[in-house]
């Protein structure tokens, strides 16, 4: 009988301007554009979205985490820092790695980083059409809260206390 080892998930900190981060953030934004408009992205549309919602503020020591599934670059998640709390953003797992625990691995890693930095909670906003993301957050203890932000795509708000 042959037993095949499953790849493990690991995370590392990156600046958003590093090549792997740039690649994943572009893939993330491409998926956001496609899902929002329910059609393929038009020429220039992803670049416009990246300019409208840049990730250059994710430069803190643990602002952007990259996830690897085995040796494969597989996803990312960002943290924006506020007084007493952190905002989770840019959570993305490449389609080929979905369903293998990457979302949970990223949430665990960002929660550890936020806790270590002194954050008492993590908050996030998301769109109504991102049902898989909302289910992931709920499974991991994030609860819906009243709006704390007013972005053009914010339709649901979540928080997890890190106590």
PDB file of C-alpha atoms in Angstrom:
ATOM      1  CA  UNK A   1       0.000   0.000   0.000  1.00  0.00           C
ATOM      2  CA  UNK A   2       1.349   3.401  -0.984  1.00  0.00           C
ATOM      3  CA  UNK A   3       0.567   6.427   1.117  1.00  0.00           C
ATOM      4  CA  UNK A   4       1.009   9.794  -0.547  1.00  0.00           C
ATOM      5  CA  UNK A   5       1.833  12.689   1.760  1.00  0.00           C
ATOM      6  CA  UNK A   6      -0.396  15.701   1.355  1.00  0.00           C
ATOM      7  CA  UNK A   7       1.337  19.039   0.788  1.00  0.00           C
ATOM      8  CA  UNK A   8       1.405  21.290   3.830  1.00  0.00           C
ATOM      9  CA  UNK A   9       0.481  24.948   3.974  1.00  0.00           C
ATOM     10  CA  UNK A  10       3.114  27.504   4.935  1.00  0.00           C
ATOM     11  CA  UNK A  11       3.000  31.282   5.004  1.00  0.00           C
ATOM     12  CA  UNK A  12       5.638  33.972   4.711  1.00  0.00           C
ATOM     13  CA  UNK A  13       5.615  37.747   4.936  1.00  0.00           C
ATOM     14  CA  UNK A  14       6.099  39.757   1.752  1.00  0.00           C
ATOM     15  CA  UNK A  15       5.994  43.312   0.558  1.00  0.00           C
ATOM     16  CA  UNK A  16       3.210  43.930  -1.989  1.00  0.00           C
ATOM     17  CA  UNK A  17       5.724  45.041  -4.621  1.00  0.00           C
ATOM     18  CA  UNK A  18       7.606  41.713  -4.663  1.00  0.00           C
ATOM     19  CA  UNK A  19       7.068  39.572  -7.806  1.00  0.00           C
ATOM     20  CA  UNK A  20       5.069  36.756  -6.144  1.00  0.00           C
ATOM     21  CA  UNK A  21       2.899  39.284  -4.309  1.00  0.00           C
ATOM     22  CA  UNK A  22       2.306  41.329  -7.475  1.00  0.00           C
ATOM     23  CA  UNK A  23       1.270  38.159  -9.310  1.00  0.00           C
ATOM     24  CA  UNK A  24      -1.177  37.029  -6.612  1.00  0.00           C
ATOM     25  CA  UNK A  25      -2.670  40.493  -6.082  1.00  0.00           C
ATOM     26  CA  UNK A  26      -3.304  40.764  -9.836  1.00  0.00           C
ATOM     27  CA  UNK A  27      -4.967  37.323  -9.864  1.00  0.00           C
ATOM     28  CA  UNK A  28      -7.050  38.338  -6.831  1.00  0.00           C
ATOM     29  CA  UNK A  29      -8.192  41.567  -8.486  1.00  0.00           C
ATOM     30  CA  UNK A  30      -8.900  39.807 -11.778  1.00  0.00           C
ATOM     31  CA  UNK A  31     -11.227  37.413  -9.974  1.00  0.00           C
ATOM     32  CA  UNK A  32     -12.914  40.296  -8.123  1.00  0.00           C
ATOM     33  CA  UNK A  33     -13.543  42.155 -11.406  1.00  0.00           C
ATOM     34  CA  UNK A  34     -14.836  39.056 -13.204  1.00  0.00           C
ATOM     35  CA  UNK A  35     -17.163  38.041 -10.371  1.00  0.00           C
ATOM     36  CA  UNK A  36     -18.470  41.574  -9.854  1.00  0.00           C
ATOM     37  CA  UNK A  37     -19.286  42.158 -13.520  1.00  0.00           C
ATOM     38  CA  UNK A  38     -20.189  38.507 -14.267  1.00  0.00           C
ATOM     39  CA  UNK A  39     -18.154  38.587 -17.472  1.00  0.00           C
ATOM     40  CA  UNK A  40     -14.507  38.420 -18.534  1.00  0.00           C
ATOM     41  CA  UNK A  41     -12.421  41.443 -17.579  1.00  0.00           C
ATOM     42  CA  UNK A  42     -12.122  44.069 -20.308  1.00  0.00           C
ATOM     43  CA  UNK A  43      -8.689  45.321 -21.418  1.00  0.00           C
ATOM     44  CA  UNK A  44      -7.317  47.675 -18.758  1.00  0.00           C
ATOM     45  CA  UNK A  45     -10.091  46.933 -16.278  1.00  0.00           C
ATOM     46  CA  UNK A  46      -7.894  45.020 -13.805  1.00  0.00           C
ATOM     47  CA  UNK A  47      -5.234  47.737 -13.960  1.00  0.00           C
ATOM     48  CA  UNK A  48      -7.908  50.339 -13.204  1.00  0.00           C
ATOM     49  CA  UNK A  49      -9.168  48.295 -10.238  1.00  0.00           C
ATOM     50  CA  UNK A  50      -5.623  47.856  -8.897  1.00  0.00           C
ATOM     51  CA  UNK A  51      -5.100  51.629  -9.146  1.00  0.00           C
ATOM     52  CA  UNK A  52      -8.473  52.347  -7.495  1.00  0.00           C
ATOM     53  CA  UNK A  53      -7.784  49.970  -4.605  1.00  0.00           C
ATOM     54  CA  UNK A  54      -3.993  49.708  -4.224  1.00  0.00           C
ATOM     55  CA  UNK A  55      -2.285  47.305  -1.831  1.00  0.00           C
ATOM     56  CA  UNK A  56       0.794  49.454  -1.277  1.00  0.00           C
ATOM     57  CA  UNK A  57      -0.222  50.101   2.326  1.00  0.00           C
ATOM     58  CA  UNK A  58       0.359  46.415   3.167  1.00  0.00           C
ATOM     59  CA  UNK A  59       4.055  47.060   3.783  1.00  0.00           C
ATOM     60  CA  UNK A  60       4.120  46.601   7.571  1.00  0.00           C
ATOM     61  CA  UNK A  61       6.268  43.746   8.883  1.00  0.00           C
ATOM     62  CA  UNK A  62       3.261  41.414   8.628  1.00  0.00           C
ATOM     63  CA  UNK A  63       1.071  43.352   6.252  1.00  0.00           C
ATOM     64  CA  UNK A  64       0.928  40.796   3.441  1.00  0.00           C
ATOM     65  CA  UNK A  65       1.207  37.052   3.867  1.00  0.00           C
ATOM     66  CA  UNK A  66       1.840  34.680   0.984  1.00  0.00           C
ATOM     67  CA  UNK A  67       0.674  31.078   1.254  1.00  0.00           C
ATOM     68  CA  UNK A  68       2.420  28.101  -0.285  1.00  0.00           C
ATOM     69  CA  UNK A  69       0.821  24.687  -0.679  1.00  0.00           C
ATOM     70  CA  UNK A  70       3.866  22.474  -0.679  1.00  0.00           C
ATOM     71  CA  UNK A  71       6.184  24.324  -3.049  1.00  0.00           C
ATOM     72  CA  UNK A  72       3.377  25.996  -5.036  1.00  0.00           C
ATOM     73  CA  UNK A  73       2.578  29.671  -4.587  1.00  0.00           C
ATOM     74  CA  UNK A  74      -1.090  29.360  -3.674  1.00  0.00           C
ATOM     75  CA  UNK A  75      -2.584  32.441  -2.025  1.00  0.00           C
ATOM     76  CA  UNK A  76      -2.331  35.634  -0.020  1.00  0.00           C
ATOM     77  CA  UNK A  77      -3.965  37.703   2.705  1.00  0.00           C
ATOM     78  CA  UNK A  78      -3.280  41.230   3.906  1.00  0.00           C
ATOM     79  CA  UNK A  79      -3.582  43.097   7.180  1.00  0.00           C
ATOM     80  CA  UNK A  80      -4.112  46.822   7.560  1.00  0.00           C
ATOM     81  CA  UNK A  81      -3.313  48.105  11.026  1.00  0.00           C
ATOM     82  CA  UNK A  82      -5.573  50.310  13.139  1.00  0.00           C
ATOM     83  CA  UNK A  83      -5.431  51.262  16.795  1.00  0.00           C
ATOM     84  CA  UNK A  84      -6.332  48.069  18.693  1.00  0.00           C
ATOM     85  CA  UNK A  85      -7.455  46.079  15.634  1.00  0.00           C
ATOM     86  CA  UNK A  86      -6.388  44.869  12.209  1.00  0.00           C
ATOM     87  CA  UNK A  87      -8.374  44.817   8.972  1.00  0.00           C
ATOM     88  CA  UNK A  88      -8.206  41.652   6.891  1.00  0.00           C
ATOM     89  CA  UNK A  89      -8.070  42.204   3.143  1.00  0.00           C
ATOM     90  CA  UNK A  90      -6.988  40.591  -0.141  1.00  0.00           C
ATOM     91  CA  UNK A  91      -7.765  37.024   0.967  1.00  0.00           C
ATOM     92  CA  UNK A  92      -7.185  34.835  -2.077  1.00  0.00           C
ATOM     93  CA  UNK A  93      -6.481  31.188  -2.814  1.00  0.00           C
ATOM     94  CA  UNK A  94      -5.662  30.184  -6.372  1.00  0.00           C
ATOM     95  CA  UNK A  95      -8.429  27.993  -7.849  1.00  0.00           C
ATOM     96  CA  UNK A  96      -6.188  24.915  -8.175  1.00  0.00           C
ATOM     97  CA  UNK A  97      -5.602  24.956  -4.403  1.00  0.00           C
ATOM     98  CA  UNK A  98      -9.135  25.654  -3.185  1.00  0.00           C
ATOM     99  CA  UNK A  99     -10.747  23.076  -0.947  1.00  0.00           C
ATOM    100  CA  UNK A 100      -7.388  22.010   0.506  1.00  0.00           C
ATOM    101  CA  UNK A 101      -7.422  24.121   3.681  1.00  0.00           C
ATOM    102  CA  UNK A 102      -5.650  27.220   2.413  1.00  0.00           C
ATOM    103  CA  UNK A 103      -8.273  29.666   3.625  1.00  0.00           C
ATOM    104  CA  UNK A 104      -8.054  28.222   7.130  1.00  0.00           C
ATOM    105  CA  UNK A 105      -4.242  28.289   7.012  1.00  0.00           C
ATOM    106  CA  UNK A 106      -4.233  31.950   5.978  1.00  0.00           C
ATOM    107  CA  UNK A 107      -6.763  32.921   8.652  1.00  0.00           C
ATOM    108  CA  UNK A 108      -4.726  31.142  11.318  1.00  0.00           C
ATOM    109  CA  UNK A 109      -1.552  32.920  10.190  1.00  0.00           C
ATOM    110  CA  UNK A 110      -3.089  36.411  10.025  1.00  0.00           C
ATOM    111  CA  UNK A 111      -4.712  35.916  13.421  1.00  0.00           C
ATOM    112  CA  UNK A 112      -1.340  34.919  14.902  1.00  0.00           C
ATOM    113  CA  UNK A 113       0.343  37.977  13.358  1.00  0.00           C
ATOM    114  CA  UNK A 114      -2.428  40.308  14.509  1.00  0.00           C
ATOM    115  CA  UNK A 115      -2.374  38.894  18.044  1.00  0.00           C
ATOM    116  CA  UNK A 116       1.437  39.184  18.210  1.00  0.00           C
ATOM    117  CA  UNK A 117       1.190  42.835  17.112  1.00  0.00           C
ATOM    118  CA  UNK A 118      -1.274  43.572  19.919  1.00  0.00           C
ATOM    119  CA  UNK A 119      -4.507  43.664  17.934  1.00  0.00           C
ATOM    120  CA  UNK A 120      -7.556  42.776  19.979  1.00  0.00           C
ATOM    121  CA  UNK A 121      -9.731  42.010  16.969  1.00  0.00           C
ATOM    122  CA  UNK A 122      -9.727  41.485  13.220  1.00  0.00           C
ATOM    123  CA  UNK A 123     -12.386  43.131  11.092  1.00  0.00           C
ATOM    124  CA  UNK A 124     -13.172  42.847   7.403  1.00  0.00           C
ATOM    125  CA  UNK A 125     -15.708  43.890   4.840  1.00  0.00           C
ATOM    126  CA  UNK A 126     -16.767  41.882   1.837  1.00  0.00           C
ATOM    127  CA  UNK A 127     -19.261  41.780  -0.996  1.00  0.00           C
ATOM    128  CA  UNK A 128     -22.534  39.862  -1.014  1.00  0.00           C
ATOM    129  CA  UNK A 129     -21.519  37.795  -4.059  1.00  0.00           C
ATOM    130  CA  UNK A 130     -18.445  36.377  -2.279  1.00  0.00           C
ATOM    131  CA  UNK A 131     -20.488  33.686  -0.556  1.00  0.00           C
ATOM    132  CA  UNK A 132     -17.564  31.269  -0.173  1.00  0.00           C
ATOM    133  CA  UNK A 133     -15.549  33.906   1.667  1.00  0.00           C
ATOM    134  CA  UNK A 134     -18.440  34.770   3.955  1.00  0.00           C
ATOM    135  CA  UNK A 135     -18.909  31.069   4.777  1.00  0.00           C
ATOM    136  CA  UNK A 136     -15.171  30.697   5.489  1.00  0.00           C
ATOM    137  CA  UNK A 137     -15.200  33.622   7.906  1.00  0.00           C
ATOM    138  CA  UNK A 138     -18.305  32.351   9.709  1.00  0.00           C
ATOM    139  CA  UNK A 139     -16.770  28.854  10.077  1.00  0.00           C
ATOM    140  CA  UNK A 140     -13.733  30.413  11.724  1.00  0.00           C
ATOM    141  CA  UNK A 141     -15.528  32.484  14.330  1.00  0.00           C
ATOM    142  CA  UNK A 142     -16.039  35.773  12.518  1.00  0.00           C
ATOM    143  CA  UNK A 143     -19.431  37.303  13.267  1.00  0.00           C
ATOM    144  CA  UNK A 144     -21.325  39.905  11.295  1.00  0.00           C
ATOM    145  CA  UNK A 145     -21.191  43.377  12.804  1.00  0.00           C
ATOM    146  CA  UNK A 146     -22.620  46.794  11.885  1.00  0.00           C
ATOM    147  CA  UNK A 147     -20.827  48.661   9.113  1.00  0.00           C
ATOM    148  CA  UNK A 148     -17.483  50.148  10.160  1.00  0.00           C
ATOM    149  CA  UNK A 149     -16.481  51.211   6.640  1.00  0.00           C
ATOM    150  CA  UNK A 150     -18.235  52.688   3.644  1.00  0.00           C
ATOM    151  CA  UNK A 151     -16.324  51.412   0.625  1.00  0.00           C
ATOM    152  CA  UNK A 152     -18.147  51.037  -2.670  1.00  0.00           C
ATOM    153  CA  UNK A 153     -18.022  47.226  -2.473  1.00  0.00           C
ATOM    154  CA  UNK A 154     -18.583  46.744   1.260  1.00  0.00           C
ATOM    155  CA  UNK A 155     -21.884  44.926   1.842  1.00  0.00           C
ATOM    156  CA  UNK A 156     -21.095  42.659   4.815  1.00  0.00           C
ATOM    157  CA  UNK A 157     -18.862  43.376   7.799  1.00  0.00           C
ATOM    158  CA  UNK A 158     -17.285  40.802  10.115  1.00  0.00           C
ATOM    159  CA  UNK A 159     -15.218  40.777  13.265  1.00  0.00           C
ATOM    160  CA  UNK A 160     -13.358  38.203  15.304  1.00  0.00           C
ATOM    161  CA  UNK A 161     -12.176  39.004  18.822  1.00  0.00           C
ATOM    162  CA  UNK A 162      -8.666  37.729  19.447  1.00  0.00           C
ATOM    163  CA  UNK A 163      -8.833  37.535  23.257  1.00  0.00           C
TER     164      UNK A 163
END
